[in-house]
Amino acid sequence: VGQGSASIVTRNGRAVIIDTGASFSERGSYAESVLLPFIQQHGLTVDLLIISHGDNDHAGGLEVLKRTYPELTMLSPDSGCESGMQWMWQGL
């Protein structure tokens, strides 16, 4: 999405969002104008949000997604990690 980064990986009607793209203060964000409409148009259930780092062009829409999906599991550098940590999603 634009100069920043946002991706949605989908499988079997479910989704993982990787980064959110930028926020433009009063003009909204890519999360509002691109990600959420895409998710709604395709009827996706969002399982996980991964934030690579906190710069606006990668995490600017984070608050929008947290408001929209308050129970959403999120992984980010702030979440911490454990040696050998692994996870599977939809068999991937």
mmCIF file of N, CA and C in Angstrom:
data_model
loop_
_atom_site.group_PDB
_atom_site.id
_atom_site.type_symbol
_atom_site.label_atom_id
_atom_site.label_comp_id
_atom_site.label_asym_id
_atom_site.label_seq_id
_atom_site.Cartn_x
_atom_site.Cartn_y
_atom_site.Cartn_z
ATOM 1 N N VAL A 1 0.847 -1.180 0.000
ATOM 2 C CA VAL A 1 0.000 0.000 0.000
ATOM 3 C C VAL A 1 0.883 1.230 0.000
ATOM 4 N N GLY A 2 0.914 2.000 -1.054
ATOM 5 C CA GLY A 2 1.669 3.248 -1.091
ATOM 6 C C GLY A 2 3.143 3.085 -0.792
ATOM 7 N N GLN A 3 3.749 4.134 -0.215
ATOM 8 C CA GLN A 3 5.179 4.132 0.091
ATOM 9 C C GLN A 3 5.505 3.190 1.234
ATOM 10 N N GLY A 4 4.596 3.064 2.173
ATOM 11 C CA GLY A 4 4.825 2.213 3.345
ATOM 12 C C GLY A 4 4.540 0.769 3.025
ATOM 13 N N SER A 5 4.140 0.062 4.029
ATOM 14 C CA SER A 5 3.952 -1.356 3.844
ATOM 15 C C SER A 5 2.680 -1.822 4.526
ATOM 16 N N ALA A 6 1.944 -2.652 3.830
ATOM 17 C CA ALA A 6 0.797 -3.350 4.395
ATOM 18 C C ALA A 6 0.496 -4.520 3.477
ATOM 19 N N SER A 7 0.301 -5.672 4.071
ATOM 20 C CA SER A 7 -0.032 -6.865 3.296
ATOM 21 C C SER A 7 -1.095 -7.650 4.037
ATOM 22 N N ILE A 8 -1.920 -8.352 3.272
ATOM 23 C CA ILE A 8 -2.893 -9.257 3.863
ATOM 24 C C ILE A 8 -2.673 -10.620 3.223
ATOM 25 N N VAL A 9 -2.410 -11.613 4.052
ATOM 26 C CA VAL A 9 -2.276 -12.994 3.595
ATOM 27 C C VAL A 9 -3.606 -13.670 3.900
ATOM 28 N N THR A 10 -4.212 -14.294 2.887
ATOM 29 C CA THR A 10 -5.513 -14.925 3.095
ATOM 30 C C THR A 10 -5.464 -16.407 2.757
ATOM 31 N N ARG A 11 -6.307 -17.136 3.465
ATOM 32 C CA ARG A 11 -6.474 -18.555 3.176
ATOM 33 C C ARG A 11 -7.767 -19.018 3.833
ATOM 34 N N ASN A 12 -8.603 -19.680 3.074
ATOM 35 C CA ASN A 12 -9.838 -20.259 3.599
ATOM 36 C C ASN A 12 -10.712 -19.242 4.329
ATOM 37 N N GLY A 13 -10.802 -18.022 3.802
ATOM 38 C CA GLY A 13 -11.659 -17.006 4.397
ATOM 39 C C GLY A 13 -11.104 -16.344 5.643
ATOM 40 N N ARG A 14 -9.840 -16.603 5.937
ATOM 41 C CA ARG A 14 -9.201 -16.039 7.124
ATOM 42 C C ARG A 14 -8.015 -15.198 6.666
ATOM 43 N N ALA A 15 -7.534 -14.308 7.557
ATOM 44 C CA ALA A 15 -6.484 -13.376 7.143
ATOM 45 C C ALA A 15 -5.484 -13.096 8.252
ATOM 46 N N VAL A 16 -4.255 -12.829 7.817
ATOM 47 C CA VAL A 16 -3.204 -12.276 8.665
ATOM 48 C C VAL A 16 -2.814 -10.952 8.018
ATOM 49 N N ILE A 17 -2.789 -9.892 8.810
ATOM 50 C CA ILE A 17 -2.369 -8.579 8.322
ATOM 51 C C ILE A 17 -0.925 -8.365 8.746
ATOM 52 N N ILE A 18 -0.081 -8.005 7.788
ATOM 53 C CA ILE A 18 1.322 -7.709 8.080
ATOM 54 C C ILE A 18 1.535 -6.226 7.801
ATOM 55 N N ASP A 19 1.685 -5.471 8.866
ATOM 56 C CA ASP A 19 1.807 -4.013 8.836
ATOM 57 C C ASP A 19 0.502 -3.373 8.353
ATOM 58 N N THR A 20 0.372 -2.067 8.587
ATOM 59 C CA THR A 20 -0.909 -1.398 8.349
ATOM 60 C C THR A 20 -0.843 -0.262 7.343
ATOM 61 N N GLY A 21 0.349 0.088 6.879
ATOM 62 C CA GLY A 21 0.480 1.284 6.066
ATOM 63 C C GLY A 21 0.407 2.522 6.939
ATOM 64 N N ALA A 22 0.467 3.668 6.311
ATOM 65 C CA ALA A 22 0.576 4.943 7.033
ATOM 66 C C ALA A 22 -0.770 5.505 7.473
ATOM 67 N N SER A 23 -0.678 6.426 8.419
ATOM 68 C CA SER A 23 -1.801 7.249 8.853
ATOM 69 C C SER A 23 -1.505 8.684 8.424
ATOM 70 N N PHE A 24 -2.540 9.393 8.034
ATOM 71 C CA PHE A 24 -2.371 10.763 7.560
ATOM 72 C C PHE A 24 -3.175 11.739 8.402
ATOM 73 N N SER A 25 -3.168 11.557 9.707
ATOM 74 C CA SER A 25 -3.898 12.368 10.694
ATOM 75 C C SER A 25 -5.321 12.640 10.236
ATOM 76 N N GLU A 26 -5.654 13.859 9.903
ATOM 77 C CA GLU A 26 -7.042 14.199 9.577
ATOM 78 C C GLU A 26 -7.526 13.570 8.276
ATOM 79 N N ARG A 27 -6.629 13.098 7.443
ATOM 80 C CA ARG A 27 -7.018 12.478 6.167
ATOM 81 C C ARG A 27 -7.206 10.980 6.279
ATOM 82 N N GLY A 28 -7.106 10.417 7.473
ATOM 83 C CA GLY A 28 -7.332 8.990 7.639
ATOM 84 C C GLY A 28 -6.067 8.177 7.491
ATOM 85 N N SER A 29 -6.236 6.924 7.111
ATOM 86 C CA SER A 29 -5.102 6.007 7.015
ATOM 87 C C SER A 29 -5.367 4.980 5.922
ATOM 88 N N TYR A 30 -4.305 4.294 5.519
ATOM 89 C CA TYR A 30 -4.465 3.198 4.565
ATOM 90 C C TYR A 30 -5.300 2.079 5.168
ATOM 91 N N ALA A 31 -5.203 1.890 6.476
ATOM 92 C CA ALA A 31 -6.015 0.857 7.128
ATOM 93 C C ALA A 31 -7.497 1.131 6.884
ATOM 94 N N GLU A 32 -7.898 2.395 7.014
ATOM 95 C CA GLU A 32 -9.303 2.762 6.811
ATOM 96 C C GLU A 32 -9.712 2.741 5.343
ATOM 97 N N SER A 33 -8.838 3.225 4.469
ATOM 98 C CA SER A 33 -9.229 3.393 3.067
ATOM 99 C C SER A 33 -8.968 2.172 2.190
ATOM 100 N N VAL A 34 -8.065 1.281 2.618
ATOM 101 C CA VAL A 34 -7.716 0.133 1.775
ATOM 102 C C VAL A 34 -7.913 -1.199 2.503
ATOM 103 N N LEU A 35 -7.273 -1.370 3.657
ATOM 104 C CA LEU A 35 -7.303 -2.674 4.327
ATOM 105 C C LEU A 35 -8.702 -3.086 4.769
ATOM 106 N N LEU A 36 -9.379 -2.230 5.540
ATOM 107 C CA LEU A 36 -10.703 -2.602 6.044
ATOM 108 C C LEU A 36 -11.714 -2.835 4.919
ATOM 109 N N PRO A 37 -11.769 -1.979 3.884
ATOM 110 C CA PRO A 37 -12.687 -2.283 2.781
ATOM 111 C C PRO A 37 -12.369 -3.618 2.090
ATOM 112 N N PHE A 38 -11.088 -3.938 1.922
ATOM 113 C CA PHE A 38 -10.703 -5.211 1.304
ATOM 114 C C PHE A 38 -11.177 -6.378 2.163
ATOM 115 N N ILE A 39 -10.940 -6.284 3.467
ATOM 116 C CA ILE A 39 -11.345 -7.347 4.396
ATOM 117 C C ILE A 39 -12.860 -7.538 4.348
ATOM 118 N N GLN A 40 -13.602 -6.444 4.371
ATOM 119 C CA GLN A 40 -15.065 -6.522 4.342
ATOM 120 C C GLN A 40 -15.568 -7.043 3.003
ATOM 121 N N GLN A 41 -14.990 -6.560 1.911
ATOM 122 C CA GLN A 41 -15.421 -6.984 0.576
ATOM 123 C C GLN A 41 -15.259 -8.487 0.389
ATOM 124 N N HIS A 42 -14.211 -9.052 0.971
ATOM 125 C CA HIS A 42 -13.933 -10.477 0.803
ATOM 126 C C HIS A 42 -14.455 -11.317 1.961
ATOM 127 N N GLY A 43 -15.125 -10.697 2.929
ATOM 128 C CA GLY A 43 -15.718 -11.433 4.043
ATOM 129 C C GLY A 43 -14.706 -12.186 4.884
ATOM 130 N N LEU A 44 -13.543 -11.582 5.103
ATOM 131 C CA LEU A 44 -12.460 -12.261 5.816
ATOM 132 C C LEU A 44 -12.585 -12.123 7.328
ATOM 133 N N THR A 45 -12.145 -13.148 8.030
ATOM 134 C CA THR A 45 -11.980 -13.111 9.480
ATOM 135 C C THR A 45 -10.500 -12.902 9.745
ATOM 136 N N VAL A 46 -10.158 -11.855 10.477
ATOM 137 C CA VAL A 46 -8.755 -11.542 10.749
ATOM 138 C C VAL A 46 -8.315 -12.285 12.007
ATOM 139 N N ASP A 47 -7.279 -13.106 11.870
ATOM 140 C CA ASP A 47 -6.769 -13.906 12.981
ATOM 141 C C ASP A 47 -5.589 -13.268 13.691
ATOM 142 N N LEU A 48 -4.766 -12.521 12.962
ATOM 143 C CA LEU A 48 -3.495 -12.077 13.518
ATOM 144 C C LEU A 48 -3.045 -10.799 12.824
ATOM 145 N N LEU A 49 -2.427 -9.917 13.605
ATOM 146 C CA LEU A 49 -1.802 -8.708 13.078
ATOM 147 C C LEU A 49 -0.331 -8.745 13.453
ATOM 148 N N ILE A 50 0.527 -8.606 12.457
ATOM 149 C CA ILE A 50 1.973 -8.573 12.687
ATOM 150 C C ILE A 50 2.463 -7.174 12.329
ATOM 151 N N ILE A 51 3.139 -6.523 13.275
ATOM 152 C CA ILE A 51 3.721 -5.201 13.042
ATOM 153 C C ILE A 51 5.234 -5.366 13.046
ATOM 154 N N SER A 52 5.883 -5.047 11.922
ATOM 155 C CA SER A 52 7.332 -5.246 11.814
ATOM 156 C C SER A 52 8.116 -4.242 12.642
ATOM 157 N N HIS A 53 7.648 -2.994 12.663
ATOM 158 C CA HIS A 53 8.258 -1.947 13.490
ATOM 159 C C HIS A 53 7.301 -0.762 13.546
ATOM 160 N N GLY A 54 7.561 0.157 14.458
ATOM 161 C CA GLY A 54 6.589 1.180 14.776
ATOM 162 C C GLY A 54 6.574 2.427 13.922
ATOM 163 N N ASP A 55 7.356 2.505 12.851
ATOM 164 C CA ASP A 55 7.329 3.697 12.002
ATOM 165 C C ASP A 55 5.934 3.888 11.398
ATOM 166 N N ASN A 56 5.548 5.141 11.194
ATOM 167 C CA ASN A 56 4.215 5.457 10.690
ATOM 168 C C ASN A 56 3.892 4.725 9.391
ATOM 169 N N ASP A 57 4.852 4.589 8.492
ATOM 170 C CA ASP A 57 4.537 3.961 7.208
ATOM 171 C C ASP A 57 4.283 2.461 7.322
ATOM 172 N N HIS A 58 4.554 1.872 8.481
ATOM 173 C CA HIS A 58 4.276 0.452 8.706
ATOM 174 C C HIS A 58 3.213 0.223 9.779
ATOM 175 N N ALA A 59 3.061 1.159 10.705
ATOM 176 C CA ALA A 59 2.139 0.962 11.830
ATOM 177 C C ALA A 59 1.178 2.128 12.023
ATOM 178 N N GLY A 60 1.037 2.985 11.035
ATOM 179 C CA GLY A 60 0.177 4.157 11.173
ATOM 180 C C GLY A 60 -1.294 3.837 11.372
ATOM 181 N N GLY A 61 -1.745 2.700 10.883
ATOM 182 C CA GLY A 61 -3.150 2.308 11.035
ATOM 183 C C GLY A 61 -3.408 1.390 12.208
ATOM 184 N N LEU A 62 -2.420 1.224 13.066
ATOM 185 C CA LEU A 62 -2.547 0.285 14.185
ATOM 186 C C LEU A 62 -3.744 0.602 15.072
ATOM 187 N N GLU A 63 -3.937 1.853 15.449
ATOM 188 C CA GLU A 63 -5.042 2.201 16.350
ATOM 189 C C GLU A 63 -6.397 1.918 15.705
ATOM 190 N N VAL A 64 -6.518 2.150 14.411
ATOM 191 C CA VAL A 64 -7.766 1.850 13.700
ATOM 192 C C VAL A 64 -8.065 0.360 13.784
ATOM 193 N N LEU A 65 -7.060 -0.469 13.538
ATOM 194 C CA LEU A 65 -7.273 -1.916 13.579
ATOM 195 C C LEU A 65 -7.547 -2.401 14.997
ATOM 196 N N LYS A 66 -6.889 -1.806 15.987
ATOM 197 C CA LYS A 66 -7.151 -2.192 17.378
ATOM 198 C C LYS A 66 -8.575 -1.821 17.789
ATOM 199 N N ARG A 67 -9.081 -0.694 17.308
ATOM 200 C CA ARG A 67 -10.477 -0.314 17.601
ATOM 201 C C ARG A 67 -11.454 -1.236 16.877
ATOM 202 N N THR A 68 -11.137 -1.586 15.646
ATOM 203 C CA THR A 68 -12.029 -2.423 14.848
ATOM 204 C C THR A 68 -12.042 -3.861 15.338
ATOM 205 N N TYR A 69 -10.882 -4.355 15.760
ATOM 206 C CA TYR A 69 -10.737 -5.740 16.222
ATOM 207 C C TYR A 69 -10.091 -5.745 17.609
ATOM 208 N N PRO A 70 -10.836 -5.382 18.657
ATOM 209 C CA PRO A 70 -10.223 -5.229 19.988
ATOM 210 C C PRO A 70 -9.612 -6.508 20.556
ATOM 211 N N GLU A 71 -10.064 -7.662 20.123
ATOM 212 C CA GLU A 71 -9.542 -8.933 20.643
ATOM 213 C C GLU A 71 -8.447 -9.528 19.753
ATOM 214 N N LEU A 72 -8.030 -8.798 18.742
ATOM 215 C CA LEU A 72 -7.075 -9.313 17.765
ATOM 216 C C LEU A 72 -5.713 -9.595 18.391
ATOM 217 N N THR A 73 -5.164 -10.758 18.107
ATOM 218 C CA THR A 73 -3.814 -11.101 18.547
ATOM 219 C C THR A 73 -2.819 -10.332 17.693
ATOM 220 N N MET A 74 -1.807 -9.754 18.349
ATOM 221 C CA MET A 74 -0.822 -8.950 17.637
ATOM 222 C C MET A 74 0.585 -9.394 18.018
ATOM 223 N N LEU A 75 1.447 -9.487 17.022
ATOM 224 C CA LEU A 75 2.871 -9.734 17.235
ATOM 225 C C LEU A 75 3.633 -8.508 16.753
ATOM 226 N N SER A 76 4.580 -8.050 17.564
ATOM 227 C CA SER A 76 5.393 -6.892 17.194
ATOM 228 C C SER A 76 6.701 -6.960 17.961
ATOM 229 N N PRO A 77 7.658 -6.115 17.618
ATOM 230 C CA PRO A 77 8.899 -6.090 18.393
ATOM 231 C C PRO A 77 8.644 -5.799 19.874
ATOM 232 N N ASP A 78 7.568 -5.086 20.186
ATOM 233 C CA ASP A 78 7.234 -4.789 21.578
ATOM 234 C C ASP A 78 6.663 -5.993 22.317
ATOM 235 N N SER A 79 6.201 -7.021 21.582
ATOM 236 C CA SER A 79 5.613 -8.201 22.214
ATOM 237 C C SER A 79 6.662 -9.094 22.858
ATOM 238 N N GLY A 80 7.903 -8.884 22.477
ATOM 239 C CA GLY A 80 8.944 -9.782 22.957
ATOM 240 C C GLY A 80 8.953 -11.063 22.151
ATOM 241 N N CYS A 81 9.970 -11.826 22.327
ATOM 242 C CA CYS A 81 10.056 -13.112 21.641
ATOM 243 C C CYS A 81 10.822 -14.079 22.528
ATOM 244 N N GLU A 82 10.678 -15.334 22.214
ATOM 245 C CA GLU A 82 11.376 -16.375 22.945
ATOM 246 C C GLU A 82 12.204 -17.172 21.953
ATOM 247 N N SER A 83 13.358 -17.592 22.388
ATOM 248 C CA SER A 83 14.207 -18.414 21.536
ATOM 249 C C SER A 83 13.431 -19.643 21.075
ATOM 250 N N GLY A 84 13.438 -19.891 19.782
ATOM 251 C CA GLY A 84 12.766 -21.057 19.226
ATOM 252 C C GLY A 84 11.269 -20.894 19.038
ATOM 253 N N MET A 85 10.730 -19.701 19.304
ATOM 254 C CA MET A 85 9.291 -19.476 19.160
ATOM 255 C C MET A 85 8.866 -19.716 17.713
ATOM 256 N N GLN A 86 7.799 -20.466 17.544
ATOM 257 C CA GLN A 86 7.247 -20.751 16.223
ATOM 258 C C GLN A 86 5.735 -20.663 16.308
ATOM 259 N N TRP A 87 5.094 -20.438 15.186
ATOM 260 C CA TRP A 87 3.644 -20.501 15.130
ATOM 261 C C TRP A 87 3.221 -20.950 13.753
ATOM 262 N N MET A 88 2.071 -21.562 13.705
ATOM 263 C CA MET A 88 1.487 -22.031 12.450
ATOM 264 C C MET A 88 0.146 -21.336 12.273
ATOM 265 N N TRP A 89 -0.198 -21.088 11.026
ATOM 266 C CA TRP A 89 -1.490 -20.501 10.708
ATOM 267 C C TRP A 89 -2.004 -21.157 9.442
ATOM 268 N N GLN A 90 -3.193 -21.729 9.515
ATOM 269 C CA GLN A 90 -3.829 -22.346 8.355
ATOM 270 C C GLN A 90 -2.909 -23.359 7.667
ATOM 271 N N GLY A 91 -2.129 -24.071 8.448
ATOM 272 C CA GLY A 91 -1.226 -25.073 7.904
ATOM 273 C C GLY A 91 0.038 -24.518 7.281
ATOM 274 N N LEU A 92 0.245 -23.219 7.389
ATOM 275 C CA LEU A 92 1.442 -22.588 6.821
ATOM 276 C C LEU A 92 2.452 -22.310 7.907
#
